[in-house]
PDB file of C-alpha atoms in Angstrom:
ATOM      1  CA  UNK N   1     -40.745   8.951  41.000  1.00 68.00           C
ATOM      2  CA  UNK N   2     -41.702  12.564  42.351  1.00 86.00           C
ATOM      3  CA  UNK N   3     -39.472  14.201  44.130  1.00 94.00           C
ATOM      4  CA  UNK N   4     -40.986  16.426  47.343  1.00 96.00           C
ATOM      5  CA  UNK N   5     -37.566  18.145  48.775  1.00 97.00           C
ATOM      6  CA  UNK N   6     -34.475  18.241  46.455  1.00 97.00           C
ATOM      7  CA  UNK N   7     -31.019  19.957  48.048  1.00 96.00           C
ATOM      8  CA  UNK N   8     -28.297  21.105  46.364  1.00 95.00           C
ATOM      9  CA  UNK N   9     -24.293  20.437  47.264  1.00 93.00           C
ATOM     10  CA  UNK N  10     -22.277  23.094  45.842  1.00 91.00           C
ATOM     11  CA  UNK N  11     -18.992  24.106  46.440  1.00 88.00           C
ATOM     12  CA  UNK N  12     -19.997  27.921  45.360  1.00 90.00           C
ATOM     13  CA  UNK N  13     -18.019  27.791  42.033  1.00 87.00           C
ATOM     14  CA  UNK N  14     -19.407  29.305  39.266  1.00 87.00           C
ATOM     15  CA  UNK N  15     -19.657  26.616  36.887  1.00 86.00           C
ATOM     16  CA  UNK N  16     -22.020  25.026  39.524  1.00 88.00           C
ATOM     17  CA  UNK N  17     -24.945  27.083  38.326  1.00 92.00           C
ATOM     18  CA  UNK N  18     -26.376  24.616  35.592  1.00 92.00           C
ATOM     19  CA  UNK N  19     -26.610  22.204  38.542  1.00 92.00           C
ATOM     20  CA  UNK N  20     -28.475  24.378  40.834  1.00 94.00           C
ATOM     21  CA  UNK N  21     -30.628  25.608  36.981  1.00 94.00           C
ATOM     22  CA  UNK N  22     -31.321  21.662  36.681  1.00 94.00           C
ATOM     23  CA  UNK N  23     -32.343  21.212  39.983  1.00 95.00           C
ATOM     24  CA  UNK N  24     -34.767  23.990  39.782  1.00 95.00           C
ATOM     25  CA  UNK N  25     -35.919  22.463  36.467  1.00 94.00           C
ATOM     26  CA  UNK N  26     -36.582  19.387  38.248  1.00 94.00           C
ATOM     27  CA  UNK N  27     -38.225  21.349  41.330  1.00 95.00           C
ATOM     28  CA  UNK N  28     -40.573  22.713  39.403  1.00 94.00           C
ATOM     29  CA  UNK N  29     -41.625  20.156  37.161  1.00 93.00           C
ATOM     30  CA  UNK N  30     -42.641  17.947  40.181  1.00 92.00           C
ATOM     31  CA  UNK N  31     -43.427  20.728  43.023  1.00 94.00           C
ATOM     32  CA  UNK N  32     -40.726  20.002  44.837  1.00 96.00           C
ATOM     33  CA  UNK N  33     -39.095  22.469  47.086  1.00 96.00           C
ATOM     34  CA  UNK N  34     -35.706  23.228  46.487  1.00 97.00           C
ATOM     35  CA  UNK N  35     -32.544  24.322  49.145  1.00 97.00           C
ATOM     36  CA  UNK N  36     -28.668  24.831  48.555  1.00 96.00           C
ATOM     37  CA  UNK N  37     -25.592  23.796  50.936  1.00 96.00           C
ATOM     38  CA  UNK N  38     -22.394  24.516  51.075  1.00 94.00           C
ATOM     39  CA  UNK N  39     -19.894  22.630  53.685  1.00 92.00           C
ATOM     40  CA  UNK N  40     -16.959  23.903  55.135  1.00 90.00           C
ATOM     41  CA  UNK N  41     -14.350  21.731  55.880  1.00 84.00           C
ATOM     42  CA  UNK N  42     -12.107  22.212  58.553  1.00 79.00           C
ATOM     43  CA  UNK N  43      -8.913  23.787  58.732  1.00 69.00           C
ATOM     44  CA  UNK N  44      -5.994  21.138  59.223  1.00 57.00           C
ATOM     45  CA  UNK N  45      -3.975  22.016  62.609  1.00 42.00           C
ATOM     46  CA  UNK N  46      -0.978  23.704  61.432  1.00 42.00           C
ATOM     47  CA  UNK N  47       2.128  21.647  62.271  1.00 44.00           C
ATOM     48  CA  UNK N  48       0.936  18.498  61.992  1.00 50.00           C
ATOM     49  CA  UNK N  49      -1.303  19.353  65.403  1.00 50.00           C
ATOM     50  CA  UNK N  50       2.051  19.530  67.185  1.00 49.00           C
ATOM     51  CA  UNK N  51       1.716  23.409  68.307  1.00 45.00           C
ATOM     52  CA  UNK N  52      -1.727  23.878  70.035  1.00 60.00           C
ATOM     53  CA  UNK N  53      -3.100  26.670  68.104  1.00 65.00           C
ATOM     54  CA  UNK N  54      -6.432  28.313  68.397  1.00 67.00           C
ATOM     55  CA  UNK N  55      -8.265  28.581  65.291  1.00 70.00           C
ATOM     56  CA  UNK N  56     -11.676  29.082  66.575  1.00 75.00           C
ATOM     57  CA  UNK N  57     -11.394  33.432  65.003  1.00 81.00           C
ATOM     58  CA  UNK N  58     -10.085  31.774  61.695  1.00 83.00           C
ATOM     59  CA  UNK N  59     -12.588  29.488  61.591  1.00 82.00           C
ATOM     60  CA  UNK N  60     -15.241  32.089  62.610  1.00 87.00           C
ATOM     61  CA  UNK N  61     -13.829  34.250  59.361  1.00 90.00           C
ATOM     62  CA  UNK N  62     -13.694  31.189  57.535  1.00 89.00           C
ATOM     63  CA  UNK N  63     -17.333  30.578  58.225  1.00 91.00           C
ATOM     64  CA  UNK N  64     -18.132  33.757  57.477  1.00 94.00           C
ATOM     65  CA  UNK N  65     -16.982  34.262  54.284  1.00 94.00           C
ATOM     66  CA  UNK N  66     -18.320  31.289  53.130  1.00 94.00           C
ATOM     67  CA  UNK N  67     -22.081  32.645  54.746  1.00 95.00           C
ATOM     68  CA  UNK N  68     -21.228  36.027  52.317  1.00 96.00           C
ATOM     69  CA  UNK N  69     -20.249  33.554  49.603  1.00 95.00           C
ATOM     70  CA  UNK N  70     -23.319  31.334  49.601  1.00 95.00           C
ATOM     71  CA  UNK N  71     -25.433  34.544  49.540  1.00 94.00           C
ATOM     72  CA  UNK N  72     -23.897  35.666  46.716  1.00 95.00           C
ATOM     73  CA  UNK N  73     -24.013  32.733  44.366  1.00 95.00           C
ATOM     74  CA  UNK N  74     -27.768  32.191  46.196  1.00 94.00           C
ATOM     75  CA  UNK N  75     -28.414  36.008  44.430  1.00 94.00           C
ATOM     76  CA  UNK N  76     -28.192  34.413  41.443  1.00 94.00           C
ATOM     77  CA  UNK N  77     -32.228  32.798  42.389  1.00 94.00           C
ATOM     78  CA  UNK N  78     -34.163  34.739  43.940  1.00 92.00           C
ATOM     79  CA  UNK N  79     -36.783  32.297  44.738  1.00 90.00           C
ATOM     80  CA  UNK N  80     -34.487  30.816  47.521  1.00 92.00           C
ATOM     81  CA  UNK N  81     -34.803  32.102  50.893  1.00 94.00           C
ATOM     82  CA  UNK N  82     -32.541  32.369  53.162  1.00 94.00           C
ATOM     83  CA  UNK N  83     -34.199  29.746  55.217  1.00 95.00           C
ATOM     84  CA  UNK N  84     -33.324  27.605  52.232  1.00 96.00           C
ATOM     85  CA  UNK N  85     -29.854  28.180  52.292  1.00 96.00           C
ATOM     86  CA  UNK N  86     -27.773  25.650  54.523  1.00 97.00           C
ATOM     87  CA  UNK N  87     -24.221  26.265  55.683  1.00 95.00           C
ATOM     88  CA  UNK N  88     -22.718  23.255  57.636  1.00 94.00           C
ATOM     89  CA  UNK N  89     -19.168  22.493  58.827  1.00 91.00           C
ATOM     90  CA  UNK N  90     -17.418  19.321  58.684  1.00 88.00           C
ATOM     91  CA  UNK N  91     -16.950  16.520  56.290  1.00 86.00           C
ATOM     92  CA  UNK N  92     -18.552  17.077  53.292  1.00 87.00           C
ATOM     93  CA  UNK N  93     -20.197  13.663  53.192  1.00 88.00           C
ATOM     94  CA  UNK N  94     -20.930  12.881  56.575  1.00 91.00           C
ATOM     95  CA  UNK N  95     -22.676  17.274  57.266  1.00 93.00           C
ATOM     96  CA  UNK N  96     -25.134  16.700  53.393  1.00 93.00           C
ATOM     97  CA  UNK N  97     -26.228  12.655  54.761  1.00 94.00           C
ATOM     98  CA  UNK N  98     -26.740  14.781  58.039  1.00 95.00           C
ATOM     99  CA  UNK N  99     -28.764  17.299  56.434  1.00 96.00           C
ATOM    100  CA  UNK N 100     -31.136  14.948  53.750  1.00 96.00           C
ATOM    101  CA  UNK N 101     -31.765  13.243  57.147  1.00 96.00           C
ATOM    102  CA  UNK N 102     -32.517  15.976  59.247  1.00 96.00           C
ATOM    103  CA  UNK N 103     -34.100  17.808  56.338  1.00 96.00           C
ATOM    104  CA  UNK N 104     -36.425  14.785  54.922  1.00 96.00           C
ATOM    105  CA  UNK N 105     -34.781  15.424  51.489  1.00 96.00           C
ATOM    106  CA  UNK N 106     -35.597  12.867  48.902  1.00 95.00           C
ATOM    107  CA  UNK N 107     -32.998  13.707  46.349  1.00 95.00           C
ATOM    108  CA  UNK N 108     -29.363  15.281  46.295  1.00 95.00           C
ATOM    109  CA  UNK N 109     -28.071  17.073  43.554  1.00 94.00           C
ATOM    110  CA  UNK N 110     -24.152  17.246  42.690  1.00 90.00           C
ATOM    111  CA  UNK N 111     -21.903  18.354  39.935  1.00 86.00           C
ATOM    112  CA  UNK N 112     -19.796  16.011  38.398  1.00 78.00           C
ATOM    113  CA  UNK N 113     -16.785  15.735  36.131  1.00 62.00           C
ATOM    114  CA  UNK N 114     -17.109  13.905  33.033  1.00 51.00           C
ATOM    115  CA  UNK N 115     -13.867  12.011  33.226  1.00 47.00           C
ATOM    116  CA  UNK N 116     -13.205   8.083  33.929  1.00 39.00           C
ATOM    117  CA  UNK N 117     -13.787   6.183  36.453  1.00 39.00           C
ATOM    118  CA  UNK N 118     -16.742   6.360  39.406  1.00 40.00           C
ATOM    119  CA  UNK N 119     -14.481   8.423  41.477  1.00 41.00           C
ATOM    120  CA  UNK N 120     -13.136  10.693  38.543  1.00 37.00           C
ATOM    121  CA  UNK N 121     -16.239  10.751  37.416  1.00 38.00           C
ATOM    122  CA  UNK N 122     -18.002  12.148  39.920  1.00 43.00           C
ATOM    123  CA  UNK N 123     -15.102  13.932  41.746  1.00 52.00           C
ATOM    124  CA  UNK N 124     -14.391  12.644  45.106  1.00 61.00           C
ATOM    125  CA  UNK N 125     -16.696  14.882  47.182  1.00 66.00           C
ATOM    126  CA  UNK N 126     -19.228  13.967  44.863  1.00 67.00           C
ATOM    127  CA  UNK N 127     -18.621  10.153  44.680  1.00 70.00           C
ATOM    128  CA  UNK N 128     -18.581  10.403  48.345  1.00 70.00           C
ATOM    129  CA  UNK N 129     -21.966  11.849  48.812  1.00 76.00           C
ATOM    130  CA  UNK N 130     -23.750   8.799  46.628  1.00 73.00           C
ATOM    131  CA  UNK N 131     -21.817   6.188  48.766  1.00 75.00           C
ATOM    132  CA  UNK N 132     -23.972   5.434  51.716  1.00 78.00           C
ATOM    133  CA  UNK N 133     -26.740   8.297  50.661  1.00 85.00           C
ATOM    134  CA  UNK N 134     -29.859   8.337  52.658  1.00 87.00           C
ATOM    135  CA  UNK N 135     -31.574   9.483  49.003  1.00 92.00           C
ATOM    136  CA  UNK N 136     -31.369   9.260  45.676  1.00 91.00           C
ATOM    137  CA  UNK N 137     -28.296  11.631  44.227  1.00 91.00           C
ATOM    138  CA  UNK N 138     -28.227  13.484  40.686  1.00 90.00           C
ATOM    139  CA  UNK N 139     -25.174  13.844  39.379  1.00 87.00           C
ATOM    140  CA  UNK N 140     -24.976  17.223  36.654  1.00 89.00           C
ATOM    141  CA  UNK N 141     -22.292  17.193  34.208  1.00 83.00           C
ATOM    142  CA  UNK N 142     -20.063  20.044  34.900  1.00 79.00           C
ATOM    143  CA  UNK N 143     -19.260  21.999  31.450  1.00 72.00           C
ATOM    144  CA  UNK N 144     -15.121  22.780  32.676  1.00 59.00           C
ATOM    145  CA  UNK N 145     -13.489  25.869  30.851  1.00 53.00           C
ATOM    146  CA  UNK N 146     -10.153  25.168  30.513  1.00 46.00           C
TER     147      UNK N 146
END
């Protein structure tokens, strides 16, 4: 199968690079365009939601960041655009399905952690992205230096 629009769910960590390096791999090999996200998960209401609180400036900062963090690991390949960098808040799961379906994406790629078991596996972010996937999803072998 040839892939036509391949996207990337990173959570920004270094060791994430030989996922986004395979994906280009794969991107190129089959002319395939290629774009990165990064979700931002919401910040938990502080005391259990019991003191109204608002959090829309930390969220702003938090969202932020995380735009000036995706750029930065984004430097890294300079044949991505911004236009081809996506930065969504939410559940991870539920804001990269959203995405492949807005985005016609035909493949997802994650990292993964070679330990046992489909959820330890994959890590849970990652495990949840292939359950109920509107694509096909890659998961890369993270190399962890511990």
């Amino acid at each position: 199968m040839t892939y036509k629009y391949l996207l990337v769910a990173t959570d920004l960590n270094d060791e994430c690079h030989p996922v986004v390096a395979r994906a280009q791999d794969l991107a190129t090999a089959s002319g395939a365009r290629l774009a990165l996200v990064h979700v931002i998960e919401p910040m938990a209401m502080a005391f259990g939601g019991d003191v109204p609180m608002d959090l829309s400036m930390l969220q702003q900062q938090q969202f932020d960041q995380a735009r000036e963090r995706l750029d930065g690991f984004a430097s890294h390949y300079p044949s991505l655009s911004p236009e081809q960098r996506f930065l969504a808040y939410g559940q991870p799961r539920q804001e990269i399905h959203r995405l492949v379906k807005e985005q016609g994406c035909d493949l997802v790629v994650v990292g993964s952690h070679g330990r046992h078991g489909l959820a330890l596996l994959l890590g849970s972010t990652a495990n949840d992205i292939l359950h109920g996937a509107p694509c096909d999803v890659l998961a890369v072998r993270l190399n962890r230096t511990e």
